[in-house]
């Protein structure tokens, strides 16, 4: 299930599903240690003897964000209960504090009491073993704790704080949890439980006919009781409504810090651009990891997740954010990569947010042959992104510090990890992590990485390395022309495979990632070979259904929804559709020729969730999100394409 509502600040990330359950709570790293783990923490109401959780039938829900903000704007209405709610959720821009405002309107013609119930289903440090939940009668709060994780919940109305509470056992023997205790409108008041525990608290509002009142609720997360006690006191002294208002203002200022002329782009395209910037920000940990996605429902498919830092995804996301003017946000990413770099100069498959090596399916040995379990593009693209960062922010001190620790070791590896006969990068895994060979995408990124290293060498007066890196890049480009371009079919190959006997097998699969041929300045956009390649991409990967879009490659099997490979070569991907838009932008010679890529931007808007969240893929027949949402790469690619469009408009004007 996608996560249409995401709030965070770089150290705390909270996700909600479309039924308004809190499904993920990550702390102290974005993407690492999920203290909810996909379970259901939820909100319910009791009105005059009738009870309903917000995930039940009878509620209509509209999910979104406030204008240019990371504070949600959610509307829920229940006709039979005669209740409407407006909910605003946000995470404090600095501290690990989650804030919630629930405005409750009584639609009946009589005075009524409304009780709101907040249920907490935590599994601290990703397991319910050894948790404790306790009511604190001094602070009048509920808190859960285990070792170095404390989560304290509190709230207030116009008449006071927590009205009722209950702590109990969940999902053990026959115990369902304290949420069942809430459904008669009364909580038992049990003050403590240990093991697999949950808790529920309630608040009371007395509402006149058509009257609206607000409830404020918050959670403070820390490493000790003193931490959360202090944060709770800060909320009480500062006033939660004031704090939530400040959160909204901060993100409005943040997303608008760069003045930009959006030319003729429709308002909905601009709105999604700003939403995408904000959502990308939520997926970046303060210590530098840029997470692919944090939708824990992917666990149900393979018991692993997307909450990793892939250097390739991170580099492309960092590049987009740098071009958008957010160099400060992504500067820690490059320090993260420098620390992670292997002593031989390459980056591994993926990393956890704390910098440790992530899970992998790339082996060190296949058929008795020892190999590096890497995707070389991940190393190369980090260098490319670092140069984009420098161009945008001109932070020469940061780049000088990274020159000996990241640029030179990585460039040395790229120069040395070359097939001696072909002069192309040695075999490694492709960007989709599915096959091992020598690929056009990988070769193009190695060219771009070496050119970035050469520019840094020139910047720092290192002429000897400048010459070496430049010559290495030119050798790669020449070898691409010789071995990765096929004269018979008139386009570039996806790649080649070198067999044990030295023979070479060509891979003719049409592949969307071939956009790097022009996007990374390996070849000119006007090069006929590039034009024929991209024409094949547009023709062969077009999804011929009412949904449309562009597939990854011919015969894509990942989350496959159709066996009609002629009409549906694969599910439409947001990033692949935008790569084609990038091509259309690059080759446009007039403003009229920008209509097609502008249509693709509006296509993305149409297929975003109601809140603006973008998924990885779409169902080719229904347009429903497939795989994780939000996918950080989708949002960053949308940002990058909008910026390319605007640059082209200015150029053509």
PDB file of C-alpha atoms in Angstrom, residues 431-577:
ATOM      1  CA  UNK A 431      21.477  -0.212 -13.147  1.00  0.00           C
ATOM      2  CA  UNK A 432      18.401  -2.441 -12.656  1.00  0.00           C
ATOM      3  CA  UNK A 433      20.581  -4.956 -10.738  1.00  0.00           C
ATOM      4  CA  UNK A 434      19.403  -7.839 -12.888  1.00  0.00           C
ATOM      5  CA  UNK A 435      22.242  -8.850 -15.217  1.00  0.00           C
ATOM      6  CA  UNK A 436      26.005  -8.652 -15.421  1.00  0.00           C
ATOM      7  CA  UNK A 437      27.787  -7.425 -18.511  1.00  0.00           C
ATOM      8  CA  UNK A 438      29.176  -4.353 -20.229  1.00  0.00           C
ATOM      9  CA  UNK A 439      26.348  -1.882 -20.686  1.00  0.00           C
ATOM     10  CA  UNK A 440      25.896   1.352 -22.573  1.00  0.00           C
ATOM     11  CA  UNK A 441      24.416   3.004 -19.483  1.00  0.00           C
ATOM     12  CA  UNK A 442      27.360   1.989 -17.307  1.00  0.00           C
ATOM     13  CA  UNK A 443      29.907   3.014 -19.931  1.00  0.00           C
ATOM     14  CA  UNK A 444      28.263   6.429 -20.312  1.00  0.00           C
ATOM     15  CA  UNK A 445      28.356   7.006 -16.552  1.00  0.00           C
ATOM     16  CA  UNK A 446      32.040   6.035 -16.415  1.00  0.00           C
ATOM     17  CA  UNK A 447      32.730   8.566 -19.168  1.00  0.00           C
ATOM     18  CA  UNK A 448      30.809  11.216 -17.211  1.00  0.00           C
ATOM     19  CA  UNK A 449      32.509  10.289 -13.928  1.00  0.00           C
ATOM     20  CA  UNK A 450      35.970  10.577 -15.452  1.00  0.00           C
ATOM     21  CA  UNK A 451      35.106  13.895 -17.078  1.00  0.00           C
ATOM     22  CA  UNK A 452      33.892  15.197 -13.718  1.00  0.00           C
ATOM     23  CA  UNK A 453      37.143  14.047 -12.105  1.00  0.00           C
ATOM     24  CA  UNK A 454      39.089  15.773 -14.899  1.00  0.00           C
ATOM     25  CA  UNK A 455      37.246  19.032 -14.264  1.00  0.00           C
ATOM     26  CA  UNK A 456      38.059  18.837 -10.565  1.00  0.00           C
ATOM     27  CA  UNK A 457      41.706  18.136 -11.391  1.00  0.00           C
ATOM     28  CA  UNK A 458      41.763  21.199 -13.635  1.00  0.00           C
ATOM     29  CA  UNK A 459      39.989  23.266 -10.970  1.00  0.00           C
ATOM     30  CA  UNK A 460      42.675  22.381  -8.455  1.00  0.00           C
ATOM     31  CA  UNK A 461      45.587  22.800 -10.857  1.00  0.00           C
ATOM     32  CA  UNK A 462      46.337  19.070 -11.073  1.00  0.00           C
ATOM     33  CA  UNK A 463      47.213  19.049 -14.772  1.00  0.00           C
ATOM     34  CA  UNK A 464      48.765  15.586 -14.750  1.00  0.00           C
ATOM     35  CA  UNK A 465      45.585  13.947 -13.497  1.00  0.00           C
ATOM     36  CA  UNK A 466      43.440  16.200 -15.682  1.00  0.00           C
ATOM     37  CA  UNK A 467      45.162  14.797 -18.749  1.00  0.00           C
ATOM     38  CA  UNK A 468      44.954  11.205 -17.501  1.00  0.00           C
ATOM     39  CA  UNK A 469      41.242  11.405 -16.643  1.00  0.00           C
ATOM     40  CA  UNK A 470      40.359  13.156 -19.905  1.00  0.00           C
ATOM     41  CA  UNK A 471      42.234  10.629 -22.006  1.00  0.00           C
ATOM     42  CA  UNK A 472      40.586   7.782 -20.100  1.00  0.00           C
ATOM     43  CA  UNK A 473      37.144   9.236 -20.756  1.00  0.00           C
ATOM     44  CA  UNK A 474      37.893   9.628 -24.460  1.00  0.00           C
ATOM     45  CA  UNK A 475      39.019   6.012 -24.679  1.00  0.00           C
ATOM     46  CA  UNK A 476      35.709   4.914 -23.147  1.00  0.00           C
ATOM     47  CA  UNK A 477      33.750   7.028 -25.622  1.00  0.00           C
ATOM     48  CA  UNK A 478      35.718   5.665 -28.575  1.00  0.00           C
ATOM     49  CA  UNK A 479      35.173   2.098 -27.389  1.00  0.00           C
ATOM     50  CA  UNK A 480      31.441   2.773 -27.039  1.00  0.00           C
ATOM     51  CA  UNK A 481      31.311   3.841 -30.670  1.00  0.00           C
ATOM     52  CA  UNK A 482      33.226   0.739 -31.705  1.00  0.00           C
ATOM     53  CA  UNK A 483      31.579  -1.965 -29.606  1.00  0.00           C
ATOM     54  CA  UNK A 484      28.246  -0.650 -28.275  1.00  0.00           C
ATOM     55  CA  UNK A 485      26.898   0.867 -31.472  1.00  0.00           C
ATOM     56  CA  UNK A 486      25.527  -1.593 -34.005  1.00  0.00           C
ATOM     57  CA  UNK A 487      25.674  -0.425 -37.612  1.00  0.00           C
ATOM     58  CA  UNK A 488      23.224  -3.050 -38.865  1.00  0.00           C
ATOM     59  CA  UNK A 489      20.344  -1.955 -36.639  1.00  0.00           C
ATOM     60  CA  UNK A 490      21.513   1.668 -36.602  1.00  0.00           C
ATOM     61  CA  UNK A 491      21.368   2.264 -32.855  1.00  0.00           C
ATOM     62  CA  UNK A 492      23.188   1.676 -29.602  1.00  0.00           C
ATOM     63  CA  UNK A 493      22.873  -1.671 -27.859  1.00  0.00           C
ATOM     64  CA  UNK A 494      21.773  -2.159 -24.300  1.00  0.00           C
ATOM     65  CA  UNK A 495      25.091  -3.904 -23.824  1.00  0.00           C
ATOM     66  CA  UNK A 496      27.355  -6.839 -24.584  1.00  0.00           C
ATOM     67  CA  UNK A 497      28.371  -9.995 -22.737  1.00  0.00           C
ATOM     68  CA  UNK A 498      31.889 -11.376 -22.927  1.00  0.00           C
ATOM     69  CA  UNK A 499      31.788 -15.171 -22.809  1.00  0.00           C
ATOM     70  CA  UNK A 500      34.424 -17.467 -21.361  1.00  0.00           C
ATOM     71  CA  UNK A 501      35.859 -18.203 -24.791  1.00  0.00           C
ATOM     72  CA  UNK A 502      36.331 -14.493 -25.481  1.00  0.00           C
ATOM     73  CA  UNK A 503      33.364 -14.173 -27.839  1.00  0.00           C
ATOM     74  CA  UNK A 504      30.991 -11.240 -27.517  1.00  0.00           C
ATOM     75  CA  UNK A 505      27.193 -11.531 -27.419  1.00  0.00           C
ATOM     76  CA  UNK A 506      25.150  -8.448 -28.237  1.00  0.00           C
ATOM     77  CA  UNK A 507      22.082  -7.429 -26.258  1.00  0.00           C
ATOM     78  CA  UNK A 508      19.650  -5.741 -28.671  1.00  0.00           C
ATOM     79  CA  UNK A 509      16.974  -5.058 -26.020  1.00  0.00           C
ATOM     80  CA  UNK A 510      15.585  -1.536 -26.286  1.00  0.00           C
ATOM     81  CA  UNK A 511      16.305   0.109 -22.960  1.00  0.00           C
ATOM     82  CA  UNK A 512      15.033   3.441 -21.587  1.00  0.00           C
ATOM     83  CA  UNK A 513      18.268   4.187 -19.742  1.00  0.00           C
ATOM     84  CA  UNK A 514      19.983   4.855 -23.079  1.00  0.00           C
ATOM     85  CA  UNK A 515      18.925   8.482 -22.561  1.00  0.00           C
ATOM     86  CA  UNK A 516      22.314   8.919 -20.826  1.00  0.00           C
ATOM     87  CA  UNK A 517      23.960   9.015 -24.261  1.00  0.00           C
ATOM     88  CA  UNK A 518      22.930  12.660 -24.575  1.00  0.00           C
ATOM     89  CA  UNK A 519      21.993  13.486 -20.978  1.00  0.00           C
ATOM     90  CA  UNK A 520      25.552  12.879 -19.726  1.00  0.00           C
ATOM     91  CA  UNK A 521      27.081  14.637 -22.751  1.00  0.00           C
ATOM     92  CA  UNK A 522      28.722  11.506 -24.103  1.00  0.00           C
ATOM     93  CA  UNK A 523      27.410  12.310 -27.579  1.00  0.00           C
ATOM     94  CA  UNK A 524      25.652  15.304 -29.071  1.00  0.00           C
ATOM     95  CA  UNK A 525      21.883  15.403 -28.983  1.00  0.00           C
ATOM     96  CA  UNK A 526      22.039  15.903 -32.762  1.00  0.00           C
ATOM     97  CA  UNK A 527      24.137  12.791 -33.332  1.00  0.00           C
ATOM     98  CA  UNK A 528      22.095  10.615 -35.768  1.00  0.00           C
ATOM     99  CA  UNK A 529      23.086   7.507 -33.818  1.00  0.00           C
ATOM    100  CA  UNK A 530      21.583   8.968 -30.670  1.00  0.00           C
ATOM    101  CA  UNK A 531      18.485  10.093 -32.528  1.00  0.00           C
ATOM    102  CA  UNK A 532      17.849   6.615 -33.935  1.00  0.00           C
ATOM    103  CA  UNK A 533      18.420   5.078 -30.502  1.00  0.00           C
ATOM    104  CA  UNK A 534      15.984   7.401 -28.767  1.00  0.00           C
ATOM    105  CA  UNK A 535      13.431   7.022 -31.555  1.00  0.00           C
ATOM    106  CA  UNK A 536      13.555   3.275 -30.888  1.00  0.00           C
ATOM    107  CA  UNK A 537      13.035   3.923 -27.179  1.00  0.00           C
ATOM    108  CA  UNK A 538       9.952   6.064 -27.840  1.00  0.00           C
ATOM    109  CA  UNK A 539       8.487   3.578 -30.301  1.00  0.00           C
ATOM    110  CA  UNK A 540       9.329   0.260 -28.658  1.00  0.00           C
ATOM    111  CA  UNK A 541       8.751   1.161 -25.007  1.00  0.00           C
ATOM    112  CA  UNK A 542       5.503   3.076 -25.376  1.00  0.00           C
ATOM    113  CA  UNK A 543       2.752   1.496 -23.306  1.00  0.00           C
ATOM    114  CA  UNK A 544      -0.159   1.256 -25.730  1.00  0.00           C
ATOM    115  CA  UNK A 545      -3.029   1.453 -23.253  1.00  0.00           C
ATOM    116  CA  UNK A 546      -5.229   4.274 -22.025  1.00  0.00           C
ATOM    117  CA  UNK A 547      -2.700   4.840 -19.241  1.00  0.00           C
ATOM    118  CA  UNK A 548       0.295   5.287 -21.551  1.00  0.00           C
ATOM    119  CA  UNK A 549       3.789   6.092 -20.371  1.00  0.00           C
ATOM    120  CA  UNK A 550       7.155   4.480 -21.079  1.00  0.00           C
ATOM    121  CA  UNK A 551       8.408   1.104 -19.842  1.00  0.00           C
ATOM    122  CA  UNK A 552      11.915   0.367 -18.533  1.00  0.00           C
ATOM    123  CA  UNK A 553      12.849  -2.074 -21.278  1.00  0.00           C
ATOM    124  CA  UNK A 554      11.322  -4.674 -23.568  1.00  0.00           C
ATOM    125  CA  UNK A 555      10.007  -7.628 -21.602  1.00  0.00           C
ATOM    126  CA  UNK A 556      10.319  -6.077 -18.156  1.00  0.00           C
ATOM    127  CA  UNK A 557       9.145  -8.675 -15.632  1.00  0.00           C
ATOM    128  CA  UNK A 558       9.299  -6.707 -12.358  1.00  0.00           C
ATOM    129  CA  UNK A 559       5.734  -6.539 -10.938  1.00  0.00           C
ATOM    130  CA  UNK A 560       4.554  -7.535 -14.413  1.00  0.00           C
ATOM    131  CA  UNK A 561       0.857  -6.807 -14.998  1.00  0.00           C
ATOM    132  CA  UNK A 562       0.392  -7.877 -18.622  1.00  0.00           C
ATOM    133  CA  UNK A 563       1.412 -10.736 -20.909  1.00  0.00           C
ATOM    134  CA  UNK A 564       0.737  -8.659 -24.019  1.00  0.00           C
ATOM    135  CA  UNK A 565       4.350  -7.630 -24.628  1.00  0.00           C
ATOM    136  CA  UNK A 566       3.480  -5.847 -27.877  1.00  0.00           C
ATOM    137  CA  UNK A 567       1.108  -3.335 -26.307  1.00  0.00           C
ATOM    138  CA  UNK A 568       2.688  -3.472 -22.880  1.00  0.00           C
ATOM    139  CA  UNK A 569       6.481  -3.984 -23.041  1.00  0.00           C
ATOM    140  CA  UNK A 570       6.470  -3.438 -19.283  1.00  0.00           C
ATOM    141  CA  UNK A 571       4.695  -1.375 -16.665  1.00  0.00           C
ATOM    142  CA  UNK A 572       5.004   2.385 -17.233  1.00  0.00           C
ATOM    143  CA  UNK A 573       7.643   3.938 -14.972  1.00  0.00           C
ATOM    144  CA  UNK A 574       7.599   7.579 -13.918  1.00  0.00           C
ATOM    145  CA  UNK A 575      11.360   8.027 -14.381  1.00  0.00           C
ATOM    146  CA  UNK A 576      11.449   6.317 -17.782  1.00  0.00           C
ATOM    147  CA  UNK A 577       8.602   8.470 -19.080  1.00  0.00           C
TER     148      UNK A 577
END
